[in-house]
GROMACS .gro file of C-alpha atoms in nm:
model
  418
    1UNK     CA    1  -0.786   2.768   1.026
    2UNK     CA    2  -0.752   3.088   0.852
    3UNK     CA    3  -0.722   3.088   0.482
    4UNK     CA    4  -0.345   3.143   0.388
    5UNK     CA    5  -0.285   3.450   0.176
    6UNK     CA    6  -0.209   3.282  -0.166
    7UNK     CA    7  -0.297   3.545  -0.390
    8UNK     CA    8   0.042   3.595  -0.550
    9UNK     CA    9   0.093   3.235  -0.627
   10UNK     CA   10  -0.242   3.211  -0.797
   11UNK     CA   11  -0.222   3.529  -1.005
   12UNK     CA   12   0.168   3.519  -1.111
   13UNK     CA   13   0.283   3.167  -1.080
   14UNK     CA   14   0.209   2.902  -1.379
   15UNK     CA   15  -0.085   2.680  -1.365
   16UNK     CA   16   0.165   2.378  -1.383
   17UNK     CA   17   0.225   2.425  -0.995
   18UNK     CA   18   0.076   2.091  -0.823
   19UNK     CA   19   0.169   2.011  -0.470
   20UNK     CA   20   0.041   2.342  -0.315
   21UNK     CA   21  -0.297   2.274  -0.464
   22UNK     CA   22  -0.315   1.977  -0.200
   23UNK     CA   23  -0.184   2.178   0.071
   24UNK     CA   24  -0.309   2.538   0.077
   25UNK     CA   25  -0.071   2.692   0.319
   26UNK     CA   26   0.220   2.931   0.314
   27UNK     CA   27   0.498   2.692   0.499
   28UNK     CA   28   0.764   2.898   0.646
   29UNK     CA   29   0.975   2.723   0.882
   30UNK     CA   30   1.059   2.320   0.910
   31UNK     CA   31   1.279   2.105   1.164
   32UNK     CA   32   1.308   1.728   1.145
   33UNK     CA   33   0.975   1.585   1.054
   34UNK     CA   34   0.764   1.900   1.093
   35UNK     CA   35   0.692   2.196   0.873
   36UNK     CA   36   0.507   2.511   1.010
   37UNK     CA   37   0.294   2.746   0.834
   38UNK     CA   38   0.325   3.120   0.876
   39UNK     CA   39   0.021   3.120   1.092
   40UNK     CA   40   0.203   2.872   1.322
   41UNK     CA   41   0.020   2.571   1.214
   42UNK     CA   42   0.232   2.243   1.261
   43UNK     CA   43   0.240   1.967   1.005
   44UNK     CA   44   0.393   1.635   1.024
   45UNK     CA   45   0.566   1.552   0.712
   46UNK     CA   46   0.521   1.210   0.541
   47UNK     CA   47   0.624   1.342   0.218
   48UNK     CA   48   0.985   1.443   0.279
   49UNK     CA   49   1.053   1.662  -0.010
   50UNK     CA   50   0.938   1.372  -0.239
   51UNK     CA   51   1.215   1.162  -0.088
   52UNK     CA   52   1.489   1.426  -0.114
   53UNK     CA   53   1.462   1.477   0.268
   54UNK     CA   54   1.561   1.156   0.421
   55UNK     CA   55   1.738   1.302   0.695
   56UNK     CA   56   1.465   1.551   0.787
   57UNK     CA   57   1.415   1.910   0.755
   58UNK     CA   58   1.723   2.118   0.834
   59UNK     CA   59   1.907   1.845   0.980
   60UNK     CA   60   2.124   2.001   1.277
   61UNK     CA   61   2.456   1.799   1.171
   62UNK     CA   62   2.403   1.851   0.798
   63UNK     CA   63   2.310   2.222   0.887
   64UNK     CA   64   2.628   2.257   1.087
   65UNK     CA   65   2.856   2.120   0.831
   66UNK     CA   66   2.698   2.368   0.572
   67UNK     CA   67   2.725   2.697   0.777
   68UNK     CA   68   3.078   2.618   0.860
   69UNK     CA   69   3.163   2.575   0.492
   70UNK     CA   70   2.972   2.892   0.387
   71UNK     CA   71   3.114   3.090   0.662
   72UNK     CA   72   3.468   3.010   0.547
   73UNK     CA   73   3.402   3.108   0.165
   74UNK     CA   74   3.424   2.766   0.050
   75UNK     CA   75   3.346   2.705  -0.305
   76UNK     CA   76   2.975   2.730  -0.388
   77UNK     CA   77   2.997   2.694  -0.795
   78UNK     CA   78   3.269   2.465  -0.921
   79UNK     CA   79   3.153   2.307  -1.269
   80UNK     CA   80   3.382   1.995  -1.253
   81UNK     CA   81   3.675   2.162  -1.124
   82UNK     CA   82   3.857   1.975  -0.826
   83UNK     CA   83   3.778   2.105  -0.484
   84UNK     CA   84   3.818   1.996  -0.138
   85UNK     CA   85   3.433   1.967  -0.100
   86UNK     CA   86   3.428   1.744  -0.400
   87UNK     CA   87   3.743   1.545  -0.271
   88UNK     CA   88   3.579   1.468   0.078
   89UNK     CA   89   3.270   1.377  -0.084
   90UNK     CA   90   3.433   1.112  -0.309
   91UNK     CA   91   3.646   0.990  -0.049
   92UNK     CA   92   3.376   0.948   0.199
   93UNK     CA   93   3.147   0.794  -0.103
   94UNK     CA   94   3.414   0.547  -0.150
   95UNK     CA   95   3.500   0.441   0.184
   96UNK     CA   96   3.128   0.463   0.325
   97UNK     CA   97   2.946   0.319   0.059
   98UNK     CA   98   3.105   0.155  -0.235
   99UNK     CA   99   3.387  -0.028  -0.060
  100UNK     CA  100   3.181  -0.187   0.222
  101UNK     CA  101   2.930  -0.339  -0.057
  102UNK     CA  102   3.228  -0.414  -0.275
  103UNK     CA  103   3.099  -0.189  -0.568
  104UNK     CA  104   3.345  -0.110  -0.847
  105UNK     CA  105   3.147   0.205  -0.950
  106UNK     CA  106   3.312   0.514  -1.125
  107UNK     CA  107   3.137   0.848  -1.022
  108UNK     CA  108   2.980   1.105  -1.265
  109UNK     CA  109   2.803   1.426  -1.163
  110UNK     CA  110   2.572   1.472  -1.469
  111UNK     CA  111   2.376   1.770  -1.350
  112UNK     CA  112   2.152   1.868  -1.036
  113UNK     CA  113   1.849   1.638  -1.097
  114UNK     CA  114   1.752   1.309  -1.122
  115UNK     CA  115   1.639   1.315  -1.496
  116UNK     CA  116   1.996   1.466  -1.543
  117UNK     CA  117   2.131   1.140  -1.424
  118UNK     CA  118   1.881   0.915  -1.609
  119UNK     CA  119   2.000   1.132  -1.929
  120UNK     CA  120   2.317   1.056  -1.869
  121UNK     CA  121   2.280   0.680  -1.811
  122UNK     CA  122   2.074   0.617  -2.124
  123UNK     CA  123   2.339   0.815  -2.338
  124UNK     CA  124   2.593   0.629  -2.202
  125UNK     CA  125   2.435   0.309  -2.255
  126UNK     CA  126   2.378   0.375  -2.614
  127UNK     CA  127   2.739   0.487  -2.662
  128UNK     CA  128   2.848   0.174  -2.513
  129UNK     CA  129   2.626  -0.076  -2.717
  130UNK     CA  130   2.598   0.141  -3.016
  131UNK     CA  131   2.219   0.072  -3.014
  132UNK     CA  132   1.921   0.326  -2.961
  133UNK     CA  133   1.640   0.089  -2.802
  134UNK     CA  134   1.595   0.105  -2.425
  135UNK     CA  135   1.345  -0.107  -2.261
  136UNK     CA  136   1.145   0.023  -1.924
  137UNK     CA  137   0.854  -0.102  -1.719
  138UNK     CA  138   0.491  -0.064  -1.719
  139UNK     CA  139   0.403   0.228  -1.452
  140UNK     CA  140   0.760   0.350  -1.451
  141UNK     CA  141   0.858   0.688  -1.384
  142UNK     CA  142   1.212   0.807  -1.471
  143UNK     CA  143   1.187   1.208  -1.512
  144UNK     CA  144   1.045   1.486  -1.717
  145UNK     CA  145   1.296   1.572  -1.980
  146UNK     CA  146   1.223   1.404  -2.315
  147UNK     CA  147   1.495   1.099  -2.269
  148UNK     CA  148   1.335   1.039  -1.927
  149UNK     CA  149   0.993   1.073  -2.025
  150UNK     CA  150   1.030   0.809  -2.329
  151UNK     CA  151   1.104   0.541  -2.049
  152UNK     CA  152   0.835   0.670  -1.827
  153UNK     CA  153   0.498   0.497  -1.837
  154UNK     CA  154   0.242   0.760  -1.715
  155UNK     CA  155  -0.005   0.883  -2.022
  156UNK     CA  156  -0.033   1.211  -1.882
  157UNK     CA  157   0.330   1.313  -1.822
  158UNK     CA  158   0.434   1.165  -2.150
  159UNK     CA  159   0.150   1.375  -2.328
  160UNK     CA  160   0.318   1.679  -2.186
  161UNK     CA  161   0.631   1.635  -2.403
  162UNK     CA  162   0.443   1.740  -2.731
  163UNK     CA  163   0.645   1.539  -2.971
  164UNK     CA  164   0.679   1.162  -3.020
  165UNK     CA  165   0.847   1.001  -2.759
  166UNK     CA  166   1.091   0.734  -2.938
  167UNK     CA  167   1.362   0.462  -2.886
  168UNK     CA  168   1.187   0.335  -2.556
  169UNK     CA  169   1.000   0.023  -2.541
  170UNK     CA  170   0.781  -0.101  -2.228
  171UNK     CA  171   0.741  -0.431  -2.087
  172UNK     CA  172   0.561  -0.576  -1.783
  173UNK     CA  173   0.675  -0.504  -1.450
  174UNK     CA  174   0.656  -0.773  -1.189
  175UNK     CA  175   0.315  -0.897  -1.115
  176UNK     CA  176   0.167  -0.692  -1.413
  177UNK     CA  177  -0.037  -0.987  -1.482
  178UNK     CA  178  -0.126  -1.094  -1.133
  179UNK     CA  179   0.093  -1.393  -1.138
  180UNK     CA  180  -0.090  -1.550  -1.461
  181UNK     CA  181   0.223  -1.488  -1.685
  182UNK     CA  182   0.573  -1.661  -1.610
  183UNK     CA  183   0.817  -1.365  -1.565
  184UNK     CA  184   0.985  -1.229  -1.874
  185UNK     CA  185   0.772  -1.450  -2.116
  186UNK     CA  186   0.685  -1.184  -2.347
  187UNK     CA  187   1.014  -0.986  -2.326
  188UNK     CA  188   1.237  -1.293  -2.424
  189UNK     CA  189   1.009  -1.423  -2.689
  190UNK     CA  190   1.021  -1.069  -2.848
  191UNK     CA  191   1.397  -1.071  -2.809
  192UNK     CA  192   1.463  -1.434  -2.968
  193UNK     CA  193   1.177  -1.351  -3.248
  194UNK     CA  194   1.354  -1.219  -3.557
  195UNK     CA  195   1.007  -1.101  -3.673
  196UNK     CA  196   0.920  -0.943  -3.324
  197UNK     CA  197   1.009  -0.586  -3.455
  198UNK     CA  198   1.172  -0.499  -3.143
  199UNK     CA  199   1.546  -0.371  -3.220
  200UNK     CA  200   1.788  -0.522  -2.968
  201UNK     CA  201   1.797  -0.297  -2.663
  202UNK     CA  202   2.104  -0.142  -2.560
  203UNK     CA  203   1.992  -0.126  -2.187
  204UNK     CA  204   1.693  -0.199  -1.943
  205UNK     CA  205   1.606   0.040  -1.681
  206UNK     CA  206   1.403  -0.041  -1.382
  207UNK     CA  207   1.297   0.112  -1.038
  208UNK     CA  208   1.298  -0.170  -0.777
  209UNK     CA  209   1.005  -0.009  -0.624
  210UNK     CA  210   0.786   0.206  -0.835
  211UNK     CA  211   0.731   0.535  -0.648
  212UNK     CA  212   0.525   0.750  -0.870
  213UNK     CA  213   0.390   0.440  -1.010
  214UNK     CA  214   0.191   0.336  -0.722
  215UNK     CA  215   0.459   0.182  -0.459
  216UNK     CA  216   0.490  -0.120  -0.698
  217UNK     CA  217   0.750  -0.356  -0.513
  218UNK     CA  218   0.956  -0.583  -0.742
  219UNK     CA  219   1.021  -0.914  -0.582
  220UNK     CA  220   1.432  -1.001  -0.509
  221UNK     CA  221   1.390  -1.315  -0.738
  222UNK     CA  222   1.234  -1.093  -1.048
  223UNK     CA  223   1.543  -0.867  -1.008
  224UNK     CA  224   1.782  -1.126  -1.004
  225UNK     CA  225   1.605  -1.309  -1.313
  226UNK     CA  226   1.608  -0.942  -1.486
  227UNK     CA  227   1.994  -0.902  -1.442
  228UNK     CA  228   2.060  -1.279  -1.581
  229UNK     CA  229   1.835  -1.208  -1.873
  230UNK     CA  230   2.021  -0.866  -1.944
  231UNK     CA  231   2.372  -1.056  -1.922
  232UNK     CA  232   2.247  -1.327  -2.172
  233UNK     CA  233   2.118  -1.094  -2.410
  234UNK     CA  234   2.393  -0.827  -2.367
  235UNK     CA  235   2.199  -0.555  -2.238
  236UNK     CA  236   2.305  -0.302  -1.973
  237UNK     CA  237   2.100  -0.306  -1.654
  238UNK     CA  238   2.010   0.052  -1.545
  239UNK     CA  239   1.891   0.073  -1.174
  240UNK     CA  240   1.710   0.421  -1.115
  241UNK     CA  241   1.755   0.444  -0.738
  242UNK     CA  242   1.660   0.836  -0.748
  243UNK     CA  243   1.405   0.813  -0.495
  244UNK     CA  244   1.431   0.456  -0.333
  245UNK     CA  245   1.838   0.491  -0.308
  246UNK     CA  246   1.993   0.638  -0.007
  247UNK     CA  247   1.826   0.421   0.227
  248UNK     CA  248   1.484   0.451   0.194
  249UNK     CA  249   1.405   0.080   0.171
  250UNK     CA  250   1.652  -0.002   0.419
  251UNK     CA  251   2.007  -0.065   0.254
  252UNK     CA  252   2.176   0.232   0.108
  253UNK     CA  253   2.085   0.098  -0.242
  254UNK     CA  254   1.738  -0.056  -0.284
  255UNK     CA  255   1.898  -0.343  -0.512
  256UNK     CA  256   2.118  -0.466  -0.198
  257UNK     CA  257   1.812  -0.683  -0.087
  258UNK     CA  258   1.818  -0.878  -0.454
  259UNK     CA  259   2.198  -0.919  -0.451
  260UNK     CA  260   2.240  -0.778  -0.793
  261UNK     CA  261   2.508  -0.524  -0.915
  262UNK     CA  262   2.370  -0.305  -1.204
  263UNK     CA  263   2.571  -0.191  -1.465
  264UNK     CA  264   2.440   0.171  -1.403
  265UNK     CA  265   2.290   0.332  -1.111
  266UNK     CA  266   2.122   0.667  -1.082
  267UNK     CA  267   2.111   0.867  -0.765
  268UNK     CA  268   1.952   1.196  -0.674
  269UNK     CA  269   1.712   1.320  -0.390
  270UNK     CA  270   1.852   1.234  -0.091
  271UNK     CA  271   2.213   1.212  -0.192
  272UNK     CA  272   2.281   1.554  -0.086
  273UNK     CA  273   2.124   1.476   0.236
  274UNK     CA  274   1.987   1.842   0.285
  275UNK     CA  275   1.758   1.896   0.011
  276UNK     CA  276   2.005   2.057  -0.207
  277UNK     CA  277   1.998   1.969  -0.588
  278UNK     CA  278   2.285   1.683  -0.648
  279UNK     CA  279   2.279   1.382  -0.881
  280UNK     CA  280   2.507   1.112  -0.945
  281UNK     CA  281   2.536   0.869  -1.233
  282UNK     CA  282   2.757   0.533  -1.123
  283UNK     CA  283   2.869   0.273  -1.371
  284UNK     CA  284   3.123   0.019  -1.383
  285UNK     CA  285   3.474   0.126  -1.505
  286UNK     CA  286   3.464  -0.071  -1.833
  287UNK     CA  287   3.163   0.150  -1.936
  288UNK     CA  288   3.342   0.486  -1.866
  289UNK     CA  289   3.392   0.559  -2.247
  290UNK     CA  290   3.320   0.949  -2.206
  291UNK     CA  291   3.528   1.192  -2.401
  292UNK     CA  292   3.616   1.498  -2.198
  293UNK     CA  293   3.356   1.729  -2.193
  294UNK     CA  294   3.121   1.519  -2.413
  295UNK     CA  295   2.822   1.522  -2.142
  296UNK     CA  296   2.845   1.810  -1.898
  297UNK     CA  297   2.624   2.071  -1.698
  298UNK     CA  298   2.689   2.419  -1.547
  299UNK     CA  299   2.546   2.321  -1.215
  300UNK     CA  300   2.710   1.978  -1.172
  301UNK     CA  301   2.952   2.099  -0.935
  302UNK     CA  302   2.735   2.195  -0.640
  303UNK     CA  303   2.991   2.217  -0.347
  304UNK     CA  304   2.739   2.274  -0.081
  305UNK     CA  305   2.549   1.969  -0.182
  306UNK     CA  306   2.884   1.761  -0.160
  307UNK     CA  307   2.954   1.903   0.207
  308UNK     CA  308   2.606   1.797   0.347
  309UNK     CA  309   2.634   1.469   0.137
  310UNK     CA  310   2.973   1.375   0.291
  311UNK     CA  311   2.824   1.477   0.630
  312UNK     CA  312   2.521   1.264   0.612
  313UNK     CA  313   2.707   0.969   0.490
  314UNK     CA  314   2.947   1.001   0.792
  315UNK     CA  315   2.653   1.069   1.031
  316UNK     CA  316   2.410   0.823   0.922
  317UNK     CA  317   2.596   0.527   0.723
  318UNK     CA  318   2.943   0.464   0.889
  319UNK     CA  319   2.813   0.221   1.168
  320UNK     CA  320   2.534   0.049   0.985
  321UNK     CA  321   2.286   0.147   1.230
  322UNK     CA  322   2.029   0.350   0.995
  323UNK     CA  323   1.931   0.035   0.800
  324UNK     CA  324   1.805  -0.140   1.102
  325UNK     CA  325   1.600   0.150   1.221
  326UNK     CA  326   1.444   0.180   0.882
  327UNK     CA  327   1.334  -0.186   0.897
  328UNK     CA  328   1.221  -0.129   1.260
  329UNK     CA  329   1.000   0.160   1.165
  330UNK     CA  330   0.888   0.001   0.834
  331UNK     CA  331   0.758  -0.282   1.068
  332UNK     CA  332   0.556  -0.013   1.254
  333UNK     CA  333   0.401   0.080   0.952
  334UNK     CA  334   0.302  -0.255   0.837
  335UNK     CA  335   0.114  -0.316   1.142
  336UNK     CA  336  -0.089  -0.004   1.092
  337UNK     CA  337  -0.141  -0.092   0.747
  338UNK     CA  338  -0.277  -0.437   0.848
  339UNK     CA  339  -0.520  -0.276   1.073
  340UNK     CA  340  -0.646  -0.022   0.849
  341UNK     CA  341  -0.704  -0.306   0.583
  342UNK     CA  342  -0.880  -0.500   0.835
  343UNK     CA  343  -1.134  -0.240   0.904
  344UNK     CA  344  -1.143  -0.123   0.541
  345UNK     CA  345  -1.156  -0.409   0.295
  346UNK     CA  346  -1.153  -0.218   0.005
  347UNK     CA  347  -0.800  -0.096   0.081
  348UNK     CA  348  -0.481  -0.301   0.036
  349UNK     CA  349  -0.140  -0.191   0.104
  350UNK     CA  350   0.239  -0.279   0.002
  351UNK     CA  351   0.571  -0.138   0.044
  352UNK     CA  352   0.935  -0.186   0.178
  353UNK     CA  353   1.136  -0.003   0.450
  354UNK     CA  354   1.007   0.339   0.469
  355UNK     CA  355   0.799   0.376   0.132
  356UNK     CA  356   0.458   0.226   0.169
  357UNK     CA  357   0.130   0.274  -0.042
  358UNK     CA  358  -0.228   0.215   0.055
  359UNK     CA  359  -0.457   0.162  -0.245
  360UNK     CA  360  -0.817   0.215  -0.270
  361UNK     CA  361  -1.051   0.043  -0.498
  362UNK     CA  362  -1.231   0.378  -0.577
  363UNK     CA  363  -0.939   0.570  -0.707
  364UNK     CA  364  -1.085   0.937  -0.562
  365UNK     CA  365  -1.079   0.772  -0.215
  366UNK     CA  366  -0.682   0.847  -0.198
  367UNK     CA  367  -0.709   1.209  -0.286
  368UNK     CA  368  -0.986   1.256  -0.021
  369UNK     CA  369  -0.769   1.065   0.244
  370UNK     CA  370  -0.463   1.302   0.145
  371UNK     CA  371  -0.687   1.626   0.188
  372UNK     CA  372  -0.869   1.512   0.519
  373UNK     CA  373  -0.510   1.439   0.653
  374UNK     CA  374  -0.375   1.769   0.555
  375UNK     CA  375  -0.681   1.924   0.779
  376UNK     CA  376  -0.571   1.708   1.061
  377UNK     CA  377  -0.204   1.835   1.037
  378UNK     CA  378  -0.008   1.530   0.800
  379UNK     CA  379   0.100   1.589   0.455
  380UNK     CA  380   0.064   1.290   0.236
  381UNK     CA  381   0.060   1.267  -0.143
  382UNK     CA  382  -0.109   1.015  -0.381
  383UNK     CA  383   0.059   0.812  -0.658
  384UNK     CA  384  -0.022   0.552  -0.936
  385UNK     CA  385  -0.159   0.625  -1.275
  386UNK     CA  386  -0.517   0.695  -1.127
  387UNK     CA  387  -0.363   0.879  -0.804
  388UNK     CA  388  -0.572   0.582  -0.616
  389UNK     CA  389  -0.261   0.485  -0.351
  390UNK     CA  390  -0.183   0.730  -0.087
  391UNK     CA  391   0.196   0.719  -0.053
  392UNK     CA  392   0.398   0.728   0.261
  393UNK     CA  393   0.731   0.878   0.249
  394UNK     CA  394   0.832   0.975   0.607
  395UNK     CA  395   1.200   1.082   0.703
  396UNK     CA  396   1.432   0.814   0.779
  397UNK     CA  397   1.507   1.015   1.094
  398UNK     CA  398   1.137   1.035   1.216
  399UNK     CA  399   1.090   0.909   1.576
  400UNK     CA  400   0.869   0.621   1.671
  401UNK     CA  401   0.649   0.874   1.833
  402UNK     CA  402   0.627   1.095   1.569
  403UNK     CA  403   0.557   0.811   1.317
  404UNK     CA  404   0.290   0.647   1.562
  405UNK     CA  405   0.113   1.016   1.569
  406UNK     CA  406   0.120   1.008   1.170
  407UNK     CA  407  -0.027   0.698   1.144
  408UNK     CA  408  -0.300   0.744   1.388
  409UNK     CA  409  -0.397   1.051   1.162
  410UNK     CA  410  -0.385   0.845   0.869
  411UNK     CA  411  -0.613   0.613   1.001
  412UNK     CA  412  -0.847   0.890   1.143
  413UNK     CA  413  -0.849   1.016   0.769
  414UNK     CA  414  -0.915   0.683   0.629
  415UNK     CA  415  -1.205   0.614   0.860
  416UNK     CA  416  -1.356   0.994   0.828
  417UNK     CA  417  -1.352   0.955   0.437
  418UNK     CA  418  -1.520   0.614   0.430
   0.00000   0.00000   0.00000
């Protein structure tokens, strides 16, 4: 393989860049589950824009809707003005997502990225409850702005803040103590003990599956118990569904399986369907205590994203087939994971739907597997506090044949790095 010309990136772009270091190629085109670099080499994508491309690259249905909208000079930038594109999205979101699930949420457009949605959720919870403290969980990741970092567990990312991160308290995530400690024992004791030093929290924020934290999957019964605890203790429950929502685990929302109804939900990544920046903060109507303009953002009215988001919901969520397909693809991955771990006893796996993690006892092994997979034409990233987990995040629209090809490549990469 001819070395790519990366000179301008290496000399001009900041040292903060990361993904490109593991994938030393200059990508030029993409369609579906594949990317092609400028030299014509093809790569199967098990990364999907960190979960922002659930429907693949340049999805033809979404692309057509976007091109048609641009060609008719539809509004591109709209702040929070009323536009036909926003109305179409809101109508579709209500009819396809909220009403069939009996979810009462109001919709807020807080800004274009996931961390904007989290910041809005935290601010709203504190405003509603009149309290500052928010509880998060070990190995959580909620974003890179200061409020989101304060409820993020990763020490490396937290250190980048450069200032103390306050008003956030971590608690053990599901199975943090390997089943040796009853769920929420520590949390409830602190809440009830007047001498614990824990300020009564306004809210608890949780991911049902911790993506960046290492594909840690919360049990449905744990999530139900968490919701009950929040209700008893007058705390709002925030589910961060930025990476695991929009169908990644099967249902449109990752919390559907648990049968819970969070007070606040954050969505981003694949909500636009096309990789266009967009995020939502959803909350129960009684929490809508905002004053006009109290929270805003210049790019919260990304109308092209509204267009592709509505098209994605119409194309993939109106008939209930996407969830079934995702669960079937997940079973396909699980069978390969069982075979890999049967051959390599130092590995173990976990996941739901189309998000899976393959963990190694030697943390360096995961990076080696991803590096070898790239050489073989497969894009994979690592996750976990020590980057010890190989993370699988293929598009939901991947074909069984493409998925099988990628899984064979993964198995080969694991064997060749043993």
